[in-house]
PDB file of C-alpha atoms in Angstrom:
ATOM      1  CA  UNK A   1     -15.029  13.761  -4.408  1.00  0.00           C
ATOM      2  CA  UNK A   2     -17.362  16.737  -4.666  1.00  0.00           C
ATOM      3  CA  UNK A   3     -16.059  19.951  -6.202  1.00  0.00           C
ATOM      4  CA  UNK A   4     -15.886  22.765  -3.667  1.00  0.00           C
ATOM      5  CA  UNK A   5     -16.478  26.240  -5.138  1.00  0.00           C
ATOM      6  CA  UNK A   6     -14.063  27.794  -2.602  1.00  0.00           C
ATOM      7  CA  UNK A   7     -11.180  26.463  -4.666  1.00  0.00           C
ATOM      8  CA  UNK A   8     -12.428  27.283  -8.160  1.00  0.00           C
ATOM      9  CA  UNK A   9     -10.522  30.564  -8.481  1.00  0.00           C
ATOM     10  CA  UNK A  10      -7.187  28.814  -8.006  1.00  0.00           C
ATOM     11  CA  UNK A  11      -7.773  25.779 -10.159  1.00  0.00           C
ATOM     12  CA  UNK A  12      -7.744  25.459 -13.904  1.00  0.00           C
ATOM     13  CA  UNK A  13      -8.083  22.669 -16.404  1.00  0.00           C
ATOM     14  CA  UNK A  14      -5.965  22.355 -19.473  1.00  0.00           C
ATOM     15  CA  UNK A  15      -5.336  19.896 -22.254  1.00  0.00           C
ATOM     16  CA  UNK A  16      -2.581  18.248 -20.224  1.00  0.00           C
ATOM     17  CA  UNK A  17      -4.349  18.085 -16.865  1.00  0.00           C
ATOM     18  CA  UNK A  18      -5.484  20.124 -13.918  1.00  0.00           C
ATOM     19  CA  UNK A  19      -3.442  22.842 -12.232  1.00  0.00           C
ATOM     20  CA  UNK A  20      -3.870  23.459  -8.512  1.00  0.00           C
ATOM     21  CA  UNK A  21      -1.792  26.195  -6.911  1.00  0.00           C
ATOM     22  CA  UNK A  22       0.159  25.247  -3.803  1.00  0.00           C
ATOM     23  CA  UNK A  23      -1.743  27.794  -1.721  1.00  0.00           C
ATOM     24  CA  UNK A  24      -5.044  26.278  -2.855  1.00  0.00           C
ATOM     25  CA  UNK A  25      -3.783  22.779  -2.180  1.00  0.00           C
ATOM     26  CA  UNK A  26      -2.757  23.772   1.350  1.00  0.00           C
ATOM     27  CA  UNK A  27      -6.248  25.183   2.055  1.00  0.00           C
ATOM     28  CA  UNK A  28      -7.862  21.878   1.147  1.00  0.00           C
ATOM     29  CA  UNK A  29      -8.697  19.358   3.867  1.00  0.00           C
ATOM     30  CA  UNK A  30      -5.823  16.967   4.558  1.00  0.00           C
ATOM     31  CA  UNK A  31      -7.752  13.959   3.246  1.00  0.00           C
ATOM     32  CA  UNK A  32      -8.320  15.739  -0.085  1.00  0.00           C
ATOM     33  CA  UNK A  33      -4.621  16.700  -0.273  1.00  0.00           C
ATOM     34  CA  UNK A  34      -3.650  13.070   0.354  1.00  0.00           C
ATOM     35  CA  UNK A  35      -5.984  11.846  -2.388  1.00  0.00           C
ATOM     36  CA  UNK A  36      -4.379  14.283  -4.796  1.00  0.00           C
ATOM     37  CA  UNK A  37      -0.881  13.154  -3.777  1.00  0.00           C
ATOM     38  CA  UNK A  38      -1.946   9.508  -4.132  1.00  0.00           C
ATOM     39  CA  UNK A  39      -3.267  10.292  -7.597  1.00  0.00           C
ATOM     40  CA  UNK A  40      -0.012  11.958  -8.635  1.00  0.00           C
ATOM     41  CA  UNK A  41       2.161   9.183  -7.163  1.00  0.00           C
ATOM     42  CA  UNK A  42       0.005   6.571  -8.877  1.00  0.00           C
ATOM     43  CA  UNK A  43       0.627   8.240 -12.226  1.00  0.00           C
ATOM     44  CA  UNK A  44       4.387   8.811 -12.080  1.00  0.00           C
ATOM     45  CA  UNK A  45       4.873   6.815 -15.249  1.00  0.00           C
ATOM     46  CA  UNK A  46       3.556   9.708 -17.283  1.00  0.00           C
ATOM     47  CA  UNK A  47       0.493  10.698 -19.245  1.00  0.00           C
ATOM     48  CA  UNK A  48      -1.474   8.309 -21.373  1.00  0.00           C
ATOM     49  CA  UNK A  49      -1.891   5.608 -18.743  1.00  0.00           C
ATOM     50  CA  UNK A  50      -5.366   4.372 -17.929  1.00  0.00           C
ATOM     51  CA  UNK A  51      -4.785   3.588 -14.286  1.00  0.00           C
ATOM     52  CA  UNK A  52      -7.224   4.360 -11.510  1.00  0.00           C
ATOM     53  CA  UNK A  53      -6.598   7.003  -8.857  1.00  0.00           C
ATOM     54  CA  UNK A  54      -3.998   5.708  -6.427  1.00  0.00           C
ATOM     55  CA  UNK A  55      -3.249   2.615  -8.494  1.00  0.00           C
ATOM     56  CA  UNK A  56       0.120   2.040 -10.056  1.00  0.00           C
ATOM     57  CA  UNK A  57       0.111   0.983 -13.657  1.00  0.00           C
ATOM     58  CA  UNK A  58       3.352  -0.932 -13.772  1.00  0.00           C
ATOM     59  CA  UNK A  59       5.568  -3.249 -11.807  1.00  0.00           C
ATOM     60  CA  UNK A  60       8.908  -1.932 -10.624  1.00  0.00           C
ATOM     61  CA  UNK A  61      10.383  -5.421 -10.351  1.00  0.00           C
ATOM     62  CA  UNK A  62      11.549  -7.584 -13.246  1.00  0.00           C
ATOM     63  CA  UNK A  63       9.451 -10.517 -12.022  1.00  0.00           C
ATOM     64  CA  UNK A  64       6.056 -10.687 -13.724  1.00  0.00           C
ATOM     65  CA  UNK A  65       2.828 -10.904 -11.781  1.00  0.00           C
ATOM     66  CA  UNK A  66      -0.822 -10.929 -12.624  1.00  0.00           C
ATOM     67  CA  UNK A  67      -2.129  -7.390 -13.116  1.00  0.00           C
ATOM     68  CA  UNK A  68      -4.174  -6.308 -10.114  1.00  0.00           C
ATOM     69  CA  UNK A  69      -4.646  -2.677 -11.186  1.00  0.00           C
ATOM     70  CA  UNK A  70      -8.356  -3.334 -11.633  1.00  0.00           C
ATOM     71  CA  UNK A  71      -8.603  -5.086  -8.262  1.00  0.00           C
ATOM     72  CA  UNK A  72     -10.287  -2.644  -5.907  1.00  0.00           C
ATOM     73  CA  UNK A  73      -9.354  -4.740  -2.871  1.00  0.00           C
ATOM     74  CA  UNK A  74      -5.564  -4.370  -3.180  1.00  0.00           C
ATOM     75  CA  UNK A  75      -5.041  -1.569  -0.658  1.00  0.00           C
ATOM     76  CA  UNK A  76      -3.209   1.588  -1.637  1.00  0.00           C
ATOM     77  CA  UNK A  77      -2.498   3.255   1.707  1.00  0.00           C
ATOM     78  CA  UNK A  78      -1.749   6.967   1.763  1.00  0.00           C
ATOM     79  CA  UNK A  79       0.758   8.268   4.322  1.00  0.00           C
ATOM     80  CA  UNK A  80      -2.095   9.302   6.619  1.00  0.00           C
ATOM     81  CA  UNK A  81      -3.704   5.856   6.385  1.00  0.00           C
ATOM     82  CA  UNK A  82      -0.322   4.225   6.994  1.00  0.00           C
ATOM     83  CA  UNK A  83       0.102   6.222  10.216  1.00  0.00           C
ATOM     84  CA  UNK A  84      -3.391   5.177  11.359  1.00  0.00           C
ATOM     85  CA  UNK A  85      -2.665   1.587  10.335  1.00  0.00           C
ATOM     86  CA  UNK A  86       0.530   1.421  12.371  1.00  0.00           C
ATOM     87  CA  UNK A  87      -0.962   3.213  15.381  1.00  0.00           C
ATOM     88  CA  UNK A  88      -3.561   0.458  15.802  1.00  0.00           C
ATOM     89  CA  UNK A  89      -1.228  -2.511  15.417  1.00  0.00           C
ATOM     90  CA  UNK A  90      -0.123  -4.895  18.131  1.00  0.00           C
ATOM     91  CA  UNK A  91       3.553  -5.656  18.742  1.00  0.00           C
ATOM     92  CA  UNK A  92       3.795  -8.666  16.395  1.00  0.00           C
ATOM     93  CA  UNK A  93       1.822  -6.979  13.636  1.00  0.00           C
ATOM     94  CA  UNK A  94       3.970  -3.863  13.887  1.00  0.00           C
ATOM     95  CA  UNK A  95       7.149  -5.966  13.676  1.00  0.00           C
ATOM     96  CA  UNK A  96       5.769  -7.592  10.522  1.00  0.00           C
ATOM     97  CA  UNK A  97       4.892  -4.217   8.998  1.00  0.00           C
ATOM     98  CA  UNK A  98       8.364  -2.884   9.765  1.00  0.00           C
ATOM     99  CA  UNK A  99       9.979  -5.911   8.092  1.00  0.00           C
ATOM    100  CA  UNK A 100       7.787  -5.432   5.011  1.00  0.00           C
ATOM    101  CA  UNK A 101       8.557  -1.698   4.885  1.00  0.00           C
ATOM    102  CA  UNK A 102      12.322  -2.269   5.302  1.00  0.00           C
ATOM    103  CA  UNK A 103      12.397  -4.233   2.070  1.00  0.00           C
ATOM    104  CA  UNK A 104      14.130  -2.236  -0.625  1.00  0.00           C
ATOM    105  CA  UNK A 105      11.112  -2.602  -2.897  1.00  0.00           C
ATOM    106  CA  UNK A 106       7.427  -3.324  -2.489  1.00  0.00           C
ATOM    107  CA  UNK A 107       8.311  -7.035  -2.612  1.00  0.00           C
ATOM    108  CA  UNK A 108       9.304  -8.865   0.567  1.00  0.00           C
ATOM    109  CA  UNK A 109      10.139 -12.378   1.722  1.00  0.00           C
ATOM    110  CA  UNK A 110       8.055 -14.211   4.325  1.00  0.00           C
ATOM    111  CA  UNK A 111      11.188 -15.576   6.021  1.00  0.00           C
ATOM    112  CA  UNK A 112      12.283 -11.961   6.745  1.00  0.00           C
ATOM    113  CA  UNK A 113       8.914 -11.140   8.294  1.00  0.00           C
ATOM    114  CA  UNK A 114       9.018 -14.340  10.365  1.00  0.00           C
ATOM    115  CA  UNK A 115      12.516 -13.483  11.637  1.00  0.00           C
ATOM    116  CA  UNK A 116      11.371  -9.989  12.655  1.00  0.00           C
ATOM    117  CA  UNK A 117       8.358 -11.399  14.503  1.00  0.00           C
ATOM    118  CA  UNK A 118      10.415 -14.190  16.086  1.00  0.00           C
ATOM    119  CA  UNK A 119       8.500 -17.172  14.721  1.00  0.00           C
ATOM    120  CA  UNK A 120       8.811 -19.705  11.923  1.00  0.00           C
ATOM    121  CA  UNK A 121       7.205 -18.723   8.596  1.00  0.00           C
ATOM    122  CA  UNK A 122       4.460 -21.325   8.993  1.00  0.00           C
ATOM    123  CA  UNK A 123       3.517 -19.699  12.326  1.00  0.00           C
ATOM    124  CA  UNK A 124       2.582 -16.318  10.805  1.00  0.00           C
ATOM    125  CA  UNK A 125      -1.072 -17.143  10.122  1.00  0.00           C
ATOM    126  CA  UNK A 126      -2.325 -14.951  12.975  1.00  0.00           C
ATOM    127  CA  UNK A 127      -0.063 -12.098  11.888  1.00  0.00           C
ATOM    128  CA  UNK A 128      -1.381 -12.198   8.307  1.00  0.00           C
ATOM    129  CA  UNK A 129      -4.922 -12.215   9.699  1.00  0.00           C
ATOM    130  CA  UNK A 130      -4.095  -9.186  11.846  1.00  0.00           C
ATOM    131  CA  UNK A 131      -2.641  -7.315   8.867  1.00  0.00           C
ATOM    132  CA  UNK A 132      -5.759  -7.987   6.832  1.00  0.00           C
ATOM    133  CA  UNK A 133      -8.217  -7.055   9.597  1.00  0.00           C
ATOM    134  CA  UNK A 134      -6.335  -3.817  10.220  1.00  0.00           C
ATOM    135  CA  UNK A 135      -6.318  -2.774   6.543  1.00  0.00           C
ATOM    136  CA  UNK A 136     -10.072  -3.405   6.337  1.00  0.00           C
ATOM    137  CA  UNK A 137     -10.569  -1.160   9.381  1.00  0.00           C
ATOM    138  CA  UNK A 138      -8.341   1.652   8.136  1.00  0.00           C
ATOM    139  CA  UNK A 139      -9.717   1.700   4.590  1.00  0.00           C
ATOM    140  CA  UNK A 140     -13.325   0.981   5.520  1.00  0.00           C
ATOM    141  CA  UNK A 141     -13.365  -1.604   2.728  1.00  0.00           C
ATOM    142  CA  UNK A 142     -14.542  -5.088   3.681  1.00  0.00           C
ATOM    143  CA  UNK A 143     -12.763  -6.496   0.600  1.00  0.00           C
ATOM    144  CA  UNK A 144      -9.411  -4.812   1.278  1.00  0.00           C
ATOM    145  CA  UNK A 145      -6.201  -6.778   1.576  1.00  0.00           C
ATOM    146  CA  UNK A 146      -2.663  -5.572   2.106  1.00  0.00           C
ATOM    147  CA  UNK A 147      -0.530  -8.381   0.678  1.00  0.00           C
ATOM    148  CA  UNK A 148      -0.780  -9.910  -2.780  1.00  0.00           C
ATOM    149  CA  UNK A 149       0.452 -13.516  -2.866  1.00  0.00           C
ATOM    150  CA  UNK A 150      -0.477 -14.817  -6.312  1.00  0.00           C
ATOM    151  CA  UNK A 151       2.728 -13.568  -7.914  1.00  0.00           C
ATOM    152  CA  UNK A 152       4.873 -16.312  -6.373  1.00  0.00           C
ATOM    153  CA  UNK A 153       4.782 -19.909  -5.276  1.00  0.00           C
ATOM    154  CA  UNK A 154       5.244 -20.953  -1.663  1.00  0.00           C
ATOM    155  CA  UNK A 155       8.533 -22.666  -0.771  1.00  0.00           C
ATOM    156  CA  UNK A 156       8.537 -25.833   1.349  1.00  0.00           C
ATOM    157  CA  UNK A 157      11.441 -27.685   2.944  1.00  0.00           C
ATOM    158  CA  UNK A 158      12.078 -31.437   2.528  1.00  0.00           C
ATOM    159  CA  UNK A 159       9.645 -32.206   5.364  1.00  0.00           C
ATOM    160  CA  UNK A 160       6.884 -30.244   3.611  1.00  0.00           C
ATOM    161  CA  UNK A 161       6.956 -27.290   6.013  1.00  0.00           C
ATOM    162  CA  UNK A 162       6.229 -23.838   4.577  1.00  0.00           C
ATOM    163  CA  UNK A 163       9.474 -21.835   4.768  1.00  0.00           C
ATOM    164  CA  UNK A 164       9.195 -18.851   2.420  1.00  0.00           C
ATOM    165  CA  UNK A 165       7.295 -16.993  -0.252  1.00  0.00           C
ATOM    166  CA  UNK A 166       7.483 -13.614  -1.910  1.00  0.00           C
ATOM    167  CA  UNK A 167       4.676 -11.202  -1.134  1.00  0.00           C
ATOM    168  CA  UNK A 168       4.015  -7.737  -2.420  1.00  0.00           C
ATOM    169  CA  UNK A 169       2.240  -4.569  -1.423  1.00  0.00           C
ATOM    170  CA  UNK A 170       1.479  -1.623  -3.679  1.00  0.00           C
ATOM    171  CA  UNK A 171       4.174   0.939  -4.405  1.00  0.00           C
ATOM    172  CA  UNK A 172       2.131   3.669  -2.703  1.00  0.00           C
ATOM    173  CA  UNK A 173       1.612   1.519   0.400  1.00  0.00           C
ATOM    174  CA  UNK A 174       5.332   0.688   0.559  1.00  0.00           C
ATOM    175  CA  UNK A 175       6.290   4.363   0.286  1.00  0.00           C
ATOM    176  CA  UNK A 176       3.626   5.401   2.809  1.00  0.00           C
ATOM    177  CA  UNK A 177       4.658   2.777   5.377  1.00  0.00           C
ATOM    178  CA  UNK A 178       8.317   3.764   5.048  1.00  0.00           C
ATOM    179  CA  UNK A 179       7.396   7.403   5.561  1.00  0.00           C
ATOM    180  CA  UNK A 180       5.153   6.636   8.551  1.00  0.00           C
ATOM    181  CA  UNK A 181       7.922   4.543  10.151  1.00  0.00           C
ATOM    182  CA  UNK A 182      10.637   7.111   9.424  1.00  0.00           C
ATOM    183  CA  UNK A 183      12.636   4.724   7.216  1.00  0.00           C
TER     184      UNK A 183
END
């Protein structure tokens, strides 16, 4: 992000960070404001972390997962991006997004998404493809993905049919989707 001299009189740097007055922040373009908010939300755990802008540095769930903080493809949607994401979704994709966002945390169960869409979990392949295509469009990143699956094993019934799995989205994406959906 390029530094704009219009804002220099209302910004200062200190040993503990950068100060931006609220009036200066409100004069900035909305995309710049959202980047700043994403940065702040991504660093709620306090100073000293070495996380990237918009990336969370910890997991808010007791279950361990592989660290994806250095994975540029794991999408961190801002509230504005979440609104754009939802606006371009079809009915089934929107139902899936709502089920994911209704989860109390950034973790969700596939069986809950399947129930919201009205199909069996093993029939969600097209929905997952739609979610991924949409996040690539909204972020402009050909490597972007919305759901991280490697943190859990798929569950199969006695007949070998896929019935459930835990997926996760980033904390920022979860918060942004909930806000965009009014949850």
